[in-house]
Coordinates of C-alpha atoms and ligand atoms in Angstrom, one line a residue:
M199 CA -140.3 -146.0 -59.1
S200 CA -137.3 -143.8 -59.2
V201 CA -133.7 -144.9 -59.5
L202 CA -132.2 -146.3 -56.2
L203 CA -128.5 -146.2 -56.6
G204 CA -126.5 -143.4 -58.3
C205 CA -122.9 -144.2 -59.2
I206 CA -120.1 -142.1 -60.4
A207 CA -117.1 -144.0 -61.9
D208 CA -113.8 -142.4 -62.6
D209 CA -113.3 -144.3 -65.9
F210 CA -115.3 -146.1 -68.6
T211 CA -114.2 -149.7 -68.1
G212 CA -114.5 -149.3 -64.3
G213 CA -118.0 -148.1 -64.8
T214 CA -118.8 -151.2 -66.9
D215 CA -117.2 -153.4 -64.2
L216 CA -119.5 -151.9 -61.6
A217 CA -122.6 -152.0 -63.8
G218 CA -122.0 -155.7 -64.5
M219 CA -121.7 -156.4 -60.8
L220 CA -125.0 -154.5 -60.0
V221 CA -126.8 -156.5 -62.7
K222 CA -125.5 -159.7 -61.3
S223 CA -126.7 -158.7 -57.9
G224 CA -130.2 -158.0 -59.2
M225 CA -130.3 -154.3 -60.1
R226 CA -131.4 -153.2 -63.7
T227 CA -128.5 -150.9 -64.6
L228 CA -127.8 -148.3 -67.1
Q229 CA -124.3 -147.0 -67.8
L230 CA -124.1 -143.4 -69.1
I231 CA -121.1 -142.1 -71.0
G232 CA -120.2 -138.7 -69.4
I233 CA -122.7 -136.4 -67.8
P234 CA -126.1 -137.0 -69.4
T235 CA -128.4 -134.3 -70.8
G236 CA -131.4 -136.5 -71.6
P237 CA -134.3 -137.6 -69.4
V238 CA -134.1 -140.3 -66.8
P239 CA -135.5 -143.7 -68.0
D240 CA -138.1 -145.0 -65.5
D241 CA -137.3 -148.7 -65.5
V242 CA -133.8 -148.9 -64.1
D243 CA -132.7 -149.5 -60.5
A244 CA -129.1 -148.1 -60.8
I245 CA -127.3 -145.6 -63.0
V246 CA -123.6 -145.5 -63.4
I247 CA -122.2 -142.3 -64.9
A248 CA -118.8 -143.1 -66.4
L249 CA -116.4 -140.1 -66.3
K250 CA -112.8 -139.9 -67.4
S251 CA -111.6 -138.3 -64.2
R252 CA -109.0 -140.7 -62.7
T253 CA -106.0 -138.7 -63.8
S254 CA -107.5 -135.3 -64.7
P255 CA -106.5 -132.2 -62.6
V256 CA -108.1 -132.4 -59.2
D257 CA -110.3 -129.3 -59.7
D258 CA -111.7 -130.8 -63.0
A259 CA -112.3 -134.2 -61.4
V260 CA -114.2 -132.5 -58.5
A261 CA -116.3 -130.3 -60.8
E262 CA -117.3 -133.2 -63.1
S263 CA -118.1 -135.5 -60.2
L264 CA -120.3 -132.8 -58.6
A265 CA -122.1 -132.2 -61.9
A266 CA -122.7 -136.0 -62.1
L267 CA -124.0 -136.1 -58.5
R268 CA -126.4 -133.2 -59.2
W269 CA -127.9 -135.2 -62.2
L270 CA -128.2 -138.3 -60.1
Q271 CA -129.8 -136.4 -57.3
A272 CA -132.3 -135.0 -59.8
A273 CA -133.0 -138.5 -61.0
G274 CA -134.1 -139.4 -57.4
C275 CA -131.3 -141.7 -56.3
R276 CA -131.4 -142.6 -52.7
Q277 CA -127.8 -143.6 -52.2
F278 CA -124.6 -142.6 -54.0
Y279 CA -121.5 -144.6 -54.9
F280 CA -118.1 -143.3 -56.0
K281 CA -116.3 -146.0 -57.9
Y282 CA -112.6 -146.0 -58.4
C283 CA -110.0 -148.7 -59.3
S284 CA -109.5 -151.8 -57.1
T285 CA -105.8 -150.8 -56.9
F286 CA -106.7 -147.4 -55.6
D287 CA -105.2 -145.6 -58.6
S288 CA -104.4 -142.1 -57.5
T289 CA -101.6 -139.6 -57.1
A290 CA -100.5 -137.8 -53.9
Q291 CA -103.0 -135.1 -54.7
G292 CA -106.0 -137.3 -55.6
N293 CA -108.3 -137.7 -57.1
I294 CA -110.0 -140.2 -54.8
G295 CA -109.7 -138.1 -51.6
P296 CA -110.7 -134.7 -52.9
V297 CA -113.6 -136.1 -55.0
T298 CA -114.9 -138.1 -51.9
E299 CA -114.7 -135.0 -49.7
A300 CA -116.5 -132.8 -52.3
L301 CA -119.3 -135.4 -52.7
M302 CA -119.6 -135.7 -48.9
Q303 CA -120.0 -131.9 -48.6
A304 CA -122.6 -131.8 -51.4
L305 CA -124.5 -134.6 -49.7
D306 CA -124.1 -133.0 -46.3
T307 CA -122.8 -136.2 -44.8
G308 CA -120.0 -136.5 -42.2
F309 CA -118.9 -140.1 -42.7
T310 CA -118.2 -142.6 -45.5
I311 CA -116.1 -145.7 -46.2
A312 CA -113.3 -146.4 -48.7
C313 CA -113.0 -150.0 -49.7
P314 CA -111.4 -151.0 -53.0
A315 CA -111.3 -154.7 -52.1
F316 CA -112.3 -157.2 -54.8
P317 CA -111.2 -160.6 -53.4
A318 CA -112.5 -162.5 -56.5
N319 CA -110.0 -160.6 -58.5
G320 CA -107.2 -160.9 -55.9
R321 CA -107.6 -157.5 -54.4
T322 CA -107.8 -157.9 -50.6
I323 CA -107.3 -155.5 -47.7
Y324 CA -105.9 -156.6 -44.4
K325 CA -104.9 -154.2 -41.5
G326 CA -105.4 -151.4 -44.1
Y327 CA -102.8 -152.8 -46.5
L328 CA -104.0 -153.5 -50.0
F329 CA -102.7 -156.8 -51.6
V330 CA -102.7 -157.5 -55.3
G331 CA -102.7 -161.3 -55.5
D332 CA -100.0 -162.4 -53.2
V333 CA -98.0 -159.2 -52.9
P334 CA -98.6 -155.8 -51.3
L335 CA -99.8 -153.0 -53.8
N336 CA -96.3 -151.4 -53.8
E337 CA -94.7 -154.6 -54.9
S338 CA -97.2 -155.2 -57.7
G339 CA -97.0 -153.9 -61.3
M340 CA -98.8 -150.8 -60.0
R341 CA -95.5 -149.6 -58.6
D342 CA -94.5 -148.6 -62.1
H343 CA -97.8 -147.3 -63.5
P344 CA -97.0 -144.4 -65.9
L345 CA -99.7 -142.1 -64.4
T346 CA -100.6 -143.3 -61.0
P347 CA -97.6 -145.2 -59.5
M348 CA -98.6 -146.8 -56.2
T349 CA -95.6 -146.9 -53.9
D350 CA -97.4 -147.3 -50.5
A351 CA -99.7 -150.3 -49.8
N352 CA -101.1 -148.7 -46.6
L353 CA -104.4 -147.2 -47.7
V354 CA -105.0 -145.3 -44.5
R355 CA -101.8 -143.4 -45.2
V356 CA -102.4 -143.0 -48.9
L357 CA -106.0 -141.6 -48.4
Q358 CA -104.9 -139.5 -45.4
R359 CA -102.4 -137.7 -47.7
Q360 CA -105.3 -136.7 -50.0
V361 CA -107.9 -135.4 -47.6
R362 CA -108.5 -132.8 -44.9
G363 CA -110.5 -135.0 -42.6
K364 CA -109.2 -137.9 -40.4
V365 CA -109.1 -141.4 -41.9
G366 CA -109.8 -144.4 -39.7
L367 CA -109.5 -148.2 -40.2
I368 CA -111.9 -151.0 -39.6
E369 CA -110.0 -154.2 -39.3
Q370 CA -111.0 -157.6 -40.6
R371 CA -111.5 -159.1 -37.1
V372 CA -114.4 -156.5 -36.8
V373 CA -115.6 -157.1 -40.3
E374 CA -115.9 -160.8 -39.8
Q375 CA -118.3 -160.3 -36.9
G376 CA -120.8 -158.9 -39.3
A377 CA -122.8 -155.8 -40.2
D378 CA -123.7 -154.8 -36.6
A379 CA -120.1 -154.9 -35.4
I380 CA -119.1 -152.8 -38.5
G381 CA -121.9 -150.3 -37.8
A382 CA -120.7 -150.0 -34.2
R383 CA -117.2 -149.2 -35.4
F384 CA -118.6 -146.5 -37.7
A385 CA -120.1 -144.8 -34.6
A386 CA -116.9 -145.2 -32.6
L387 CA -114.7 -143.8 -35.4
Q388 CA -117.1 -140.8 -35.9
A389 CA -116.9 -140.1 -32.1
D390 CA -113.2 -140.2 -32.5
G391 CA -113.3 -137.5 -35.1
C392 CA -112.9 -139.6 -38.3
T393 CA -114.8 -138.6 -41.4
M394 CA -113.9 -141.7 -43.4
T395 CA -112.5 -145.1 -43.0
I396 CA -110.6 -147.8 -44.9
V397 CA -112.4 -151.1 -44.4
D398 CA -110.6 -154.5 -44.5
A399 CA -112.1 -157.2 -46.7
V400 CA -110.6 -160.6 -47.7
S401 CA -113.7 -162.5 -48.9
N402 CA -117.1 -162.0 -50.5
R403 CA -118.6 -162.6 -47.1
D404 CA -116.8 -159.6 -45.8
L405 CA -118.0 -157.5 -48.7
E406 CA -121.6 -158.5 -48.1
A407 CA -121.3 -157.6 -44.4
I408 CA -119.8 -154.2 -45.3
G409 CA -122.6 -153.6 -47.8
A410 CA -125.2 -154.4 -45.2
A411 CA -123.5 -152.0 -42.7
C412 CA -123.6 -149.2 -45.3
A413 CA -127.4 -149.2 -45.7
A414 CA -127.9 -145.8 -44.1
L415 CA -124.8 -144.1 -45.5
P416 CA -125.7 -141.5 -48.1
L417 CA -122.3 -142.1 -49.9
V418 CA -120.1 -145.2 -50.2
T419 CA -116.8 -145.3 -52.0
G420 CA -114.8 -148.2 -53.3
G421 CA -114.1 -150.6 -56.2
S422 CA -116.9 -152.7 -57.7
G423 CA -116.6 -155.3 -54.9
I424 CA -118.8 -153.5 -52.3
A425 CA -121.6 -153.3 -54.9
L426 CA -122.1 -157.0 -54.1
G427 CA -123.7 -156.1 -50.7
L428 CA -125.8 -153.0 -51.5
P429 CA -128.7 -154.4 -53.6
E430 CA -129.8 -156.6 -50.6
N431 CA -130.3 -153.4 -48.5
F432 CA -132.9 -152.2 -51.1
R433 CA -134.5 -155.6 -51.2
R434 CA -134.7 -155.7 -47.4
S435 CA -136.5 -152.3 -47.3
G436 CA -138.9 -153.3 -50.0
L437 CA -137.6 -150.9 -52.7
L438 CA -136.2 -153.6 -55.0
A439 CA -138.2 -156.5 -56.2
R440 CA -136.8 -160.0 -55.3
G441 CA -136.1 -162.5 -58.1
H442 CA -136.5 -160.3 -61.2
V443 CA -134.0 -160.8 -64.0
A444 CA -132.0 -157.6 -64.0
S445 CA -130.1 -158.7 -67.1
A446 CA -133.2 -158.8 -69.3
L447 CA -132.8 -156.4 -72.3
P448 CA -135.3 -154.9 -74.7
A449 CA -135.7 -156.8 -77.9
T450 CA -133.2 -156.0 -80.6
G451 CA -133.0 -157.3 -84.2
G452 CA -131.4 -156.7 -87.5
L453 CA -128.2 -158.0 -89.1
R454 CA -125.1 -159.1 -87.3
A455 CA -121.5 -158.0 -87.6
V456 CA -118.2 -158.1 -85.8
I457 CA -115.6 -155.3 -85.9
A458 CA -112.2 -156.2 -84.5
G459 CA -109.5 -153.5 -84.0
S460 CA -107.7 -155.3 -81.2
C461 CA -104.4 -157.2 -81.9
S462 CA -104.2 -158.9 -78.6
V463 CA -103.7 -162.7 -78.4
A464 CA -107.3 -163.6 -77.5
T465 CA -108.7 -161.4 -80.3
Q466 CA -106.3 -163.0 -82.8
R467 CA -107.6 -166.4 -81.8
Q468 CA -111.2 -165.2 -82.0
V469 CA -110.7 -163.7 -85.5
A470 CA -109.0 -167.0 -86.7
H471 CA -112.0 -168.9 -85.3
M472 CA -114.6 -166.7 -86.9
R473 CA -112.8 -166.6 -90.3
A474 CA -113.4 -170.4 -90.5
H475 CA -117.1 -169.9 -90.0
A476 CA -118.1 -166.6 -91.7
P477 CA -117.0 -164.2 -94.5
S478 CA -114.3 -161.8 -93.4
F479 CA -112.6 -158.6 -94.7
Q480 CA -109.2 -157.3 -93.5
I481 CA -108.4 -153.7 -93.1
D482 CA -104.7 -152.7 -93.9
P483 CA -103.4 -149.5 -92.4
L484 CA -100.9 -149.1 -95.2
Q485 CA -103.7 -149.0 -97.8
L486 CA -105.5 -146.5 -95.6
A487 CA -102.4 -144.3 -95.5
A488 CA -102.1 -144.6 -99.2
G489 CA -105.5 -143.0 -99.5
A490 CA -107.4 -146.0 -100.9
D491 CA -111.2 -146.0 -100.2
V492 CA -110.9 -149.0 -97.8
V493 CA -114.1 -148.0 -95.9
G494 CA -116.1 -147.9 -99.1
S495 CA -114.7 -151.2 -100.2
A496 CA -115.4 -152.8 -96.9
L497 CA -119.0 -151.6 -96.8
A498 CA -119.6 -152.6 -100.4
W499 CA -118.2 -156.1 -99.6
A500 CA -120.5 -156.3 -96.4
A501 CA -123.6 -155.1 -98.3
Q502 CA -123.2 -158.3 -100.5
R503 CA -123.0 -160.7 -97.6
V504 CA -124.4 -159.4 -94.4
N505 CA -128.0 -160.4 -95.2
A506 CA -127.0 -164.0 -95.2
G507 CA -125.3 -164.1 -91.8
P508 CA -122.7 -162.4 -89.5
V509 CA -119.7 -160.8 -91.2
L510 CA -116.3 -160.0 -89.7
I511 CA -114.4 -156.8 -90.6
Y512 CA -111.0 -156.8 -88.8
A513 CA -107.7 -154.9 -88.6
T514 CA -106.3 -157.6 -86.2
A515 CA -102.9 -158.7 -87.3
T516 CA -99.8 -160.5 -86.0
P517 CA -97.2 -158.5 -84.0
Q518 CA -94.8 -158.6 -87.0
T519 CA -97.4 -157.1 -89.3
V520 CA -98.4 -154.5 -86.8
R521 CA -94.8 -153.6 -86.2
A522 CA -94.1 -153.3 -90.0
A523 CA -97.1 -150.9 -90.3
Q524 CA -96.0 -148.9 -87.3
E525 CA -92.4 -148.6 -88.6
Q526 CA -93.8 -147.0 -91.8
L527 CA -96.5 -144.9 -90.3
G528 CA -95.6 -144.3 -86.7
V529 CA -97.4 -146.1 -83.8
E530 CA -100.0 -143.3 -83.3
R531 CA -100.8 -142.7 -86.9
A532 CA -101.2 -146.4 -87.7
G533 CA -103.6 -146.7 -84.7
S534 CA -105.6 -143.7 -85.4
L535 CA -106.0 -144.5 -89.1
V536 CA -107.4 -147.9 -88.2
E537 CA -109.6 -146.6 -85.5
E538 CA -111.1 -143.8 -87.6
A539 CA -111.8 -146.3 -90.4
L540 CA -113.5 -148.8 -88.1
G541 CA -115.6 -146.0 -86.6
R542 CA -116.9 -145.1 -90.1
I543 CA -117.4 -148.8 -90.9
A544 CA -119.5 -149.2 -87.8
T545 CA -121.8 -146.3 -88.8
G546 CA -122.0 -147.7 -92.4
L547 CA -122.9 -151.2 -91.1
V548 CA -125.7 -149.8 -88.9
A549 CA -127.0 -147.9 -92.0
L550 CA -127.0 -151.3 -93.9
G551 CA -129.3 -152.7 -91.2
V552 CA -126.9 -154.2 -88.6
G553 CA -128.6 -154.1 -85.3
Q554 CA -126.4 -156.5 -83.3
L555 CA -122.7 -155.6 -83.3
I556 CA -119.7 -157.0 -81.5
V557 CA -116.6 -154.7 -81.2
A558 CA -113.2 -156.0 -80.1
G559 CA -110.7 -153.7 -78.5
G560 CA -110.8 -151.1 -75.8
E561 CA -109.8 -148.0 -77.9
T562 CA -111.7 -149.4 -80.8
S563 CA -114.9 -149.7 -78.7
G564 CA -114.4 -146.1 -77.5
T565 CA -114.1 -144.9 -81.1
V566 CA -117.2 -146.9 -82.3
V567 CA -119.4 -145.8 -79.4
K568 CA -118.5 -142.2 -80.2
A569 CA -119.0 -142.6 -84.0
L570 CA -122.4 -144.1 -83.4
G571 CA -123.4 -141.3 -81.0
V572 CA -124.1 -143.7 -78.1
A573 CA -125.0 -141.8 -74.9
G574 CA -125.4 -144.9 -72.7
L575 CA -125.7 -148.6 -72.4
R576 CA -128.2 -150.8 -70.7
I577 CA -126.3 -153.7 -69.3
G578 CA -127.5 -157.3 -70.0
A579 CA -126.3 -160.8 -69.6
E580 CA -122.6 -161.7 -69.7
I581 CA -121.3 -163.5 -72.8
D582 CA -118.0 -164.3 -71.1
P583 CA -116.7 -162.9 -67.8
G584 CA -116.5 -159.1 -68.0
V585 CA -118.2 -158.8 -71.4
P586 CA -122.0 -158.3 -71.3
W587 CA -124.4 -157.7 -74.1
T588 CA -125.7 -154.2 -73.9
V589 CA -128.4 -152.2 -75.6
A590 CA -127.3 -148.8 -76.7
L591 CA -129.3 -145.6 -76.0
T592 CA -129.4 -144.6 -79.6
D593 CA -131.8 -145.1 -82.4
R594 CA -131.2 -147.2 -85.5
P595 CA -132.9 -146.2 -88.7
E596 CA -135.3 -149.2 -88.4
G597 CA -136.3 -148.0 -84.9
L598 CA -135.3 -151.1 -82.9
P599 CA -132.5 -150.5 -80.4
L600 CA -128.9 -151.5 -81.2
A601 CA -127.3 -154.4 -79.3
L602 CA -123.6 -153.9 -78.7
A603 CA -121.0 -156.2 -77.1
L604 CA -117.8 -154.2 -76.3
K605 CA -115.0 -156.6 -75.7
S606 CA -111.6 -155.7 -74.2
G607 CA -108.8 -157.1 -76.3
N608 CA -107.8 -160.0 -74.0
F609 CA -111.3 -161.1 -72.9
G610 CA -113.4 -164.0 -74.1
S611 CA -113.0 -167.5 -75.3
D612 CA -111.8 -168.5 -78.8
D613 CA -115.4 -168.9 -80.1
F614 CA -116.6 -165.7 -78.6
F615 CA -117.6 -164.0 -82.0
V616 CA -119.5 -167.1 -83.0
K617 CA -121.3 -168.1 -79.8
A618 CA -122.2 -164.6 -78.5
W619 CA -125.3 -164.4 -80.8
E620 CA -126.9 -167.3 -79.0
L621 CA -127.7 -165.0 -76.0
L622 CA -129.7 -162.7 -78.3
S623 CA -133.2 -163.4 -79.6
Ligands
LIG141 P1 -106.9 -153.8 -77.0 O1 -108.2 -153.8 -76.2 O2 -106.5 -155.2 -77.5 O3 -105.8 -153.1 -76.4 P2 -107.5 -151.5 -78.7 O4 -108.6 -151.3 -79.6 O5 -107.6 -150.8 -77.4 O6 -107.3 -153.1 -78.4 O7 -106.1 -151.1 -79.3 C1 -105.6 -151.7 -80.5 C2 -104.9 -150.6 -81.3 O8 -104.2 -151.2 -82.4 C3 -105.9 -149.6 -81.9 O9 -105.4 -148.3 -81.8 C4 -106.0 -150.1 -83.3 O10 -106.4 -149.0 -84.2 C5 -104.6 -150.5 -83.6 N1 -104.4 -151.5 -84.7 C6 -105.3 -152.4 -85.0 N2 -104.9 -153.1 -86.1 C7 -103.7 -152.6 -86.4 C8 -102.8 -152.9 -87.5 N3 -103.0 -153.9 -88.3 N4 -101.7 -152.2 -87.5 C9 -101.4 -151.2 -86.7 N5 -102.3 -150.8 -85.7 C10 -103.4 -151.5 -85.6

C-alpha cells in the first residue's frame, strides 16, 4: 500500500512534533531530513519531510516546499499537510501564506484551512484570535521573537497580509456543531470567494471535528494539532488498518551510549543521575581549544567500558563553568568546538558497536545526525513527552539499524538516560 499522508514541515523539531502526533494517532510515520533522494519505503502510512524554511527568503521556502511536494506526490500520497508552528511564526511576507498558495496551485485546489491550534499545549483560537496560554499571541513571548515577532493575534489579518486570495473564518460556535457544519461553512466560504480559512479550535474535540471535515481536502495546513483528526478519515475509508501499533520499530541491537551536549537544567539533572549509575567521561572545551586529542581519549576510554553497559560522554556543565569557557573562547567557538567533538565521538561510538544512542541537546542532535549521515528517522514509542525512540535510516557496520533518541535540552525526567533503554529490546 502506498503512503497516505504527505507532510511538509517548516522546521526539524516541528516535523518531529507532527510525526509523534501521527504515530500516536495510529499512522506509521517516517521523518525525512530535507528533500529525500532515496526510494520510498513501502511500510509507512505517513511521511514528514522536515525543511528549514520557516525564516528563509520567501522564494527559497516556496521552491523547497514545492520540491518536497513533488517527491511526496511521486510517493503516492493521497493528502498533503503543510505544518508550521502553533504560534504561526511568520513575517509580514510569509512564509506561511506564500507556501500555502504555491502548494494549492501545484495541487490544483481552490480551498484549504489554516489552523495552528494545539489546545493541549495552550494554543487555542477563538474568533480568529490565537491565544498562548491565557494571553493573546501579541502579548506572549512571541512578541519579542528575534526572527518572527508576532504583534497581531488576529490570524485572519495576519494570513491575509501574506496571500493574494481571500481569507475567511470559521468560528468555534460552528466548529462545536461538528464535521458536517464545518463542511457546510467550507462551501459557503468558497461561494463567498474565499480560498482559505482560519478555523477556531479550543479543545481536542474541536480538532477531531475539523480533521473529519477535512477528509476531502487535498491540502490542509496547521500546527500538529489537526493531525489528531486526520488518521480516522483514512481508517473510515478502509485505507488504514484499525488497531495496529504504529510505534513498533524494527529490531535494533548493539551497545549503548549517551552523548550530552546540552547544559540545560533538565540535562544537568539527567547527567548527575546517570553518573551515579554508569561510567562517565567529561569533555572540556578549553582542552579542545588547546588542541588536546579529547575525541581520541574519549573513544579509547569508551572502548574499555562500553561492552559492559551504557556509557555517558558529556560536555554538560554548570552555568559558571560554561560562562568561564565562553569568556575565554567566545560563545560561538566554545559551542562549535564541543559540537564538532561530540559529532566525531558519535561516529566513533557507532564504529565501536554502539547501536542504541541517546543524544541530549537540540543543536547537538543536529550535529550528531549530520555526522552519522542520517537521512531520516522512523518514529517509535515516546520515552517521555516529546521524546520518542527512533530508528535511523542509516546502516551500522554490523548491519542492524541504529536506534536514536534525540532529546531537546529541557525535556525528560531525571532518570531519562537510565530508564530509556527499557523501551528497547
Ligand atoms: P539545548 O537543547 O539544551 O539548547 P543544545 O545542544 O541545543 O542544547 O545547545 C547547547 C550548546 O552548548 C551547544 O552548542 C554545545 O556545544 C554547547 N556546550 C555544551 N557544553 C558546553 C560547555 N561545557 N561549554 C561551553 N559550551 C558548551
